Tab-separated table of C-alpha atoms and ligand atoms in Angstrom:
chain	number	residue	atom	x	y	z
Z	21	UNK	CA	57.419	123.573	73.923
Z	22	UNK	CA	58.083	121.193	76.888
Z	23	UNK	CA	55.924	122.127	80.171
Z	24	UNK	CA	56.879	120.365	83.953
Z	25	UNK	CA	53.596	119.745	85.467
Z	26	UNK	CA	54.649	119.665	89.319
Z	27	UNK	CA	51.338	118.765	90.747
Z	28	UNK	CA	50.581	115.878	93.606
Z	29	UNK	CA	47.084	115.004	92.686
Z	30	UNK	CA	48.339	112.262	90.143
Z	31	UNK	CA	45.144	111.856	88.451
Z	32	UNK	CA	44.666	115.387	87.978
Z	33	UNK	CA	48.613	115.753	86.352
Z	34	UNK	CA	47.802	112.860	84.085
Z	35	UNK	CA	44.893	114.435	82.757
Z	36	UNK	CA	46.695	117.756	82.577
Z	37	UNK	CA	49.690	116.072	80.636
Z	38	UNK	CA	47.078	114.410	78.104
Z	39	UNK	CA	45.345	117.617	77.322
Z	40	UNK	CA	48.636	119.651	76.424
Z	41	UNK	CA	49.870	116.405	74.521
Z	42	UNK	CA	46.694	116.640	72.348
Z	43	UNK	CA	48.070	120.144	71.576
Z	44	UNK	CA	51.675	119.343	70.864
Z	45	UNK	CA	53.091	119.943	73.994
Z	46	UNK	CA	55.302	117.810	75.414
Z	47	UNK	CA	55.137	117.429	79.642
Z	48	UNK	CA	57.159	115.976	82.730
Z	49	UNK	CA	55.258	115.462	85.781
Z	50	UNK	CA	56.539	115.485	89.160
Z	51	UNK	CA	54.586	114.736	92.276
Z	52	UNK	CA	55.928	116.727	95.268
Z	53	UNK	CA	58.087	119.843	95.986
Z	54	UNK	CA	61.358	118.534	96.351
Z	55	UNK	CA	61.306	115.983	93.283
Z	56	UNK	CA	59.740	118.695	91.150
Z	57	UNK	CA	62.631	121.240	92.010
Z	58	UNK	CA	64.713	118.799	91.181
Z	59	UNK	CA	63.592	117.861	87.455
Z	60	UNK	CA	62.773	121.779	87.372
Z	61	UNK	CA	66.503	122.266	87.943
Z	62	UNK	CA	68.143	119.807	85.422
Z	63	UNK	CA	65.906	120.096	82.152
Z	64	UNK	CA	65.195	123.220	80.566
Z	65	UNK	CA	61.227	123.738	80.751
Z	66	UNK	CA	59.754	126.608	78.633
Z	67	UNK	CA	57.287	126.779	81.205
Z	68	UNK	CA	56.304	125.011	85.006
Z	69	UNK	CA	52.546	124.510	85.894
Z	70	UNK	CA	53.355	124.862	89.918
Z	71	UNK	CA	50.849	123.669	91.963
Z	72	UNK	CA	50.695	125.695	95.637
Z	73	UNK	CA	49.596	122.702	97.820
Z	74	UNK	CA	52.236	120.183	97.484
Z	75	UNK	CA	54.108	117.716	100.346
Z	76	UNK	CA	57.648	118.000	101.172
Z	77	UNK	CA	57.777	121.701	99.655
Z	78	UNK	CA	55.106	124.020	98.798
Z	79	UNK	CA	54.791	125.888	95.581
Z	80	UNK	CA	56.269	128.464	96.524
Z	81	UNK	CA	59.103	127.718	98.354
Z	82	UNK	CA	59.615	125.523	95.006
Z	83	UNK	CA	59.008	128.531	92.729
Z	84	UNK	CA	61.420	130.558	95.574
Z	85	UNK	CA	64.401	128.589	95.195
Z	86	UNK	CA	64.141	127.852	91.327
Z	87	UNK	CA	63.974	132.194	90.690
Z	88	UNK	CA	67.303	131.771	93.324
Z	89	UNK	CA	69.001	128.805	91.246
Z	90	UNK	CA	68.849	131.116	88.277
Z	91	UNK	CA	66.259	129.776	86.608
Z	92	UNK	CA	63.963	132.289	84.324
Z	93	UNK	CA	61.313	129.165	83.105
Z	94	UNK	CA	57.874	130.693	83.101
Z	95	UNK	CA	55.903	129.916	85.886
Z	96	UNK	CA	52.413	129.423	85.865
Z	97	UNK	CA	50.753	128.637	89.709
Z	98	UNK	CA	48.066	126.715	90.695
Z	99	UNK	CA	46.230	128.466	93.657
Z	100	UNK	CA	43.132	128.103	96.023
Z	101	UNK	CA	40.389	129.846	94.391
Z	102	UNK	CA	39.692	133.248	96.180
Z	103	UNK	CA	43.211	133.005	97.880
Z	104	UNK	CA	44.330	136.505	97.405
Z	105	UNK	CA	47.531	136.067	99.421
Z	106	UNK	CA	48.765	133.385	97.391
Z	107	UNK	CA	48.062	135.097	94.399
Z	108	UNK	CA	50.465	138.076	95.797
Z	109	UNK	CA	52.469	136.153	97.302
Z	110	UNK	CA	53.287	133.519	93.837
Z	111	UNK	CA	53.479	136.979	91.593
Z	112	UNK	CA	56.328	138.648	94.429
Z	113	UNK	CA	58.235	135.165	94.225
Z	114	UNK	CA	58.302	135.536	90.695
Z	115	UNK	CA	55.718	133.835	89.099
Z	116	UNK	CA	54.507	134.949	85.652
Z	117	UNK	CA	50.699	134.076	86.087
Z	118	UNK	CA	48.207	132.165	88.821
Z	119	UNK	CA	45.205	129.836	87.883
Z	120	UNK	CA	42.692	129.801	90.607
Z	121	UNK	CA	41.981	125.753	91.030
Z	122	UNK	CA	38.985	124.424	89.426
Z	123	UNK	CA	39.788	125.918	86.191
Z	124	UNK	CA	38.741	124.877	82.457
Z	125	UNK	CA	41.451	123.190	80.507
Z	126	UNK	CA	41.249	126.002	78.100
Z	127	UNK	CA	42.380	128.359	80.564
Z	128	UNK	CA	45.023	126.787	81.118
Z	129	UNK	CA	46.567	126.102	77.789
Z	130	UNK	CA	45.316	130.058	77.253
Z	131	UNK	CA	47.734	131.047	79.944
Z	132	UNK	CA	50.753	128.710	79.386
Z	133	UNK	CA	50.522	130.199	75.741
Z	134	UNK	CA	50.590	133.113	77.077
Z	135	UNK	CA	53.700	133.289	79.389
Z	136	UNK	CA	55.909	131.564	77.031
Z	137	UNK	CA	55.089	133.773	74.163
Z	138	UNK	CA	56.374	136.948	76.860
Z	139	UNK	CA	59.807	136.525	76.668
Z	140	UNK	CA	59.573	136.825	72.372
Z	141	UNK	CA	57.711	139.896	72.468
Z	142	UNK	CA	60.501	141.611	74.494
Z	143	UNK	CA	63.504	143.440	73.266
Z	144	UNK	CA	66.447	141.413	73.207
Z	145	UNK	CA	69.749	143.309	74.765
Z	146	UNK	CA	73.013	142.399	74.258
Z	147	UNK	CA	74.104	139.829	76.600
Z	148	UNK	CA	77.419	140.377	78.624
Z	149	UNK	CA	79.941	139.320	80.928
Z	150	UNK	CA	83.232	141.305	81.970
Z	151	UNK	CA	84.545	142.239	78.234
Z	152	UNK	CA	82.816	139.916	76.594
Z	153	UNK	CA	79.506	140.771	74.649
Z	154	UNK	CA	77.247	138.573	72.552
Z	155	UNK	CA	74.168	139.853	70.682
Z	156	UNK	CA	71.275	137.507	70.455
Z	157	UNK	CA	69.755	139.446	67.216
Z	158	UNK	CA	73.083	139.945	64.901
Z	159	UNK	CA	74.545	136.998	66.308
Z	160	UNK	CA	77.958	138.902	66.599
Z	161	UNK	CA	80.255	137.879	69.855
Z	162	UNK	CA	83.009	140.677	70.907
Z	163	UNK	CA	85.361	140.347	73.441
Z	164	UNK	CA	87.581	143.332	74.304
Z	165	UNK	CA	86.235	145.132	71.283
Z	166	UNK	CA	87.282	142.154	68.810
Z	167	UNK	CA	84.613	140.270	66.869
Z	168	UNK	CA	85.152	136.660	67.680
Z	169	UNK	CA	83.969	134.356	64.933
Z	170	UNK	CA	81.740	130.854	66.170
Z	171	UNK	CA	80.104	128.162	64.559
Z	172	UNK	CA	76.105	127.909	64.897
Z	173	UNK	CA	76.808	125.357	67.764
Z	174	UNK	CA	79.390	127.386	69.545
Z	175	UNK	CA	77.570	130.371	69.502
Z	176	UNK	CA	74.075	128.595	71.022
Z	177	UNK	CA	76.096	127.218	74.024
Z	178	UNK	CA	77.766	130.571	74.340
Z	179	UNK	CA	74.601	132.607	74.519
Z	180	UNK	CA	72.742	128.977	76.780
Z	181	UNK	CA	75.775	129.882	79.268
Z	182	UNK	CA	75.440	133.883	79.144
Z	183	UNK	CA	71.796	133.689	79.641
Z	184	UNK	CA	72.483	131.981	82.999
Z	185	UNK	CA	76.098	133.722	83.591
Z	186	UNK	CA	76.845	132.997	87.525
Z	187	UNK	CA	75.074	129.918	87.885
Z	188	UNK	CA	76.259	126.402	87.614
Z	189	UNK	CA	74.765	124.876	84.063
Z	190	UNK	CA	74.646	121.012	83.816
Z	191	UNK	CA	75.456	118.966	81.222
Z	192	UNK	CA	72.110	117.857	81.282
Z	193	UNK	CA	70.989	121.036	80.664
Z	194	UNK	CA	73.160	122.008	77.656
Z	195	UNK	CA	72.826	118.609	76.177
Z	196	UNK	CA	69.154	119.372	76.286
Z	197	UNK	CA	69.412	122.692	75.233
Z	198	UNK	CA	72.171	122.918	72.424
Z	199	UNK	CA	71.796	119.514	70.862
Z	200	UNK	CA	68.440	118.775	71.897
Z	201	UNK	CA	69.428	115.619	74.181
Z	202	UNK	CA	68.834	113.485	76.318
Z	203	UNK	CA	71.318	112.937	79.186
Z	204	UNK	CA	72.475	109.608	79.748
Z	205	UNK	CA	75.967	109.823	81.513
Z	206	UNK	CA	78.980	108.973	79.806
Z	207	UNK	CA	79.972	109.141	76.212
Z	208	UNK	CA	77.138	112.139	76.179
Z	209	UNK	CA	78.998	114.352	77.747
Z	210	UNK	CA	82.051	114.184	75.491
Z	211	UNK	CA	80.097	116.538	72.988
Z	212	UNK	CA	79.681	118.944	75.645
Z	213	UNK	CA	83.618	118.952	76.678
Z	214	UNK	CA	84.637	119.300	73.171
Z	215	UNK	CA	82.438	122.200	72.431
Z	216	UNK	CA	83.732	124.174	75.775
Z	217	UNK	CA	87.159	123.379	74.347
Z	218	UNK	CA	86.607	124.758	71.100
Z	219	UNK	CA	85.052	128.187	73.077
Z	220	UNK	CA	87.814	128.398	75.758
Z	221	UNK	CA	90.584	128.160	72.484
Z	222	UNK	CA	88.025	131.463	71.039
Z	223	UNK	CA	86.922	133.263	73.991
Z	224	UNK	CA	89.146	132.749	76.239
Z	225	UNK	CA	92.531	131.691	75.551
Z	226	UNK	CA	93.755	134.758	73.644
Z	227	UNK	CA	92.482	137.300	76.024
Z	228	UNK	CA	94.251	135.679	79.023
Z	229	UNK	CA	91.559	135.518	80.924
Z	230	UNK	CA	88.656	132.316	81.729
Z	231	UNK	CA	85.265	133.185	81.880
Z	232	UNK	CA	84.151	129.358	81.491
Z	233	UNK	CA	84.672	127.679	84.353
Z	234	UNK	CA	84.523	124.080	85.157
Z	235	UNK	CA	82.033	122.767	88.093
Z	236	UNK	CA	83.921	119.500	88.879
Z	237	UNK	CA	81.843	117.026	88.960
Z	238	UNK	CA	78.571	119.104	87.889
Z	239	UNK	CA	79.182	121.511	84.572
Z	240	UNK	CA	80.014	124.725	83.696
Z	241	UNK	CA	79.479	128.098	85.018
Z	242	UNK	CA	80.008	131.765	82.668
Z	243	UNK	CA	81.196	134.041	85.016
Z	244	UNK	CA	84.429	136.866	85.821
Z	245	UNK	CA	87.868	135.649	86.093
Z	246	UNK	CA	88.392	135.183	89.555
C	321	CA	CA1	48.049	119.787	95.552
């Protein structure tokens, strides 16, 4: 599990990112709203500890235009204690839980379990875009009715890029995601180009029709042929 810890009381996010590394959880911290948008926006987080009170951008006008980007990372806010409104306000916005600041450590790590272990627990549907149908628990991929046979690899990046169909998805993010990654520019994004070339030649090229498109300069986006 790998949690962003977006929090600008630096001492306070260092102790948070020690306790959930003495459980096996690996953290990124960022220390106001803008930076923590950013990093929330080009790694894939299982979850985001979101802190309301933060410079540059609040919580949730972080949490607001991460839900808007596309992003479905579980969201776990920090909020005033007795602050009703924020706890409203966090949950409309799209948060999956609130911790009321102080809290015990325990809670925390209680919580975080908690939202991550959601998305397992629900039914799984079969993911689609125009013809084109993949289904996440027989791993069988259909477009126009025909079963389209993909390696392990292929069919991960396929499902990364249906998950988030009509959103731009960096190479950052599928490098994390489908090979487990590190970014580092260059000869790390060959991988990715190959592996969109090998779908394109099975998804798209003999229906006539591109679903993957190409985001000069940024990645790839899964959406209907123009
Ligand atoms: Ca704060």
């Amino acid at each position: 599990m790998k949690v962003l810890i977006i929090e600008d009381e630096i001492k306070f996010a260092r102790i948070l990112a020690q306790g959930l590394k003495e459980h096996g959880i690996n953290t990124e911290s960022a220390f106001d709203g803008p930076s923590g948008l950013e990093k929330a926006l080009s790694r894939v987080f299982d979850a985001i500890v979101l802190d309301v009170m933060l410079p540059g951008k609040n919580g949730f006008e972080v949490l607001k235009e991460l839900r808007a980007s596309g992003s479905n990372a579980a969201v776990l806010m920090l909020t005033a204690r007795g602050s009703v409104e924020d706890r409203i306000h966090g949950l409309n916005l799209g948060a999956d839980d609130y911790l009321p600041k102080p809290f015990v450590f325990k809670e925390l790590l209680a919580r975080l379990q908690a939202i991550t272990r959601r998305p397992q627990v629900e039914p799984q549907t079969v993911l689609k875009v125009a013809d084109l149908e993949l289904d996440p628990r027989t791993r069988e991929v259909r477009r126009a009715g025909q079963a389209i046979d993909l390696s392990i690899k292929e069919f991960v990046l396929l499902e990364f890029l249906l998950r988030r169909k009509g959103t731009v998805v960096t190479l950052a993010m599928i490098l994390d995601h489908v090979w487990n990654m590190d970014y580092s520019g260059g000869e790390d994004s060959n991988v990715v180009a190959v592996y969109i070339n090998y779908l394109r030649k099975k998804v798209d090229k003999p229906f006539h029709s591109n679903l993957i498109q190409t985001i000069r300069g940024t990645g790839y986006m899964l959406r209907e042929d123009a």
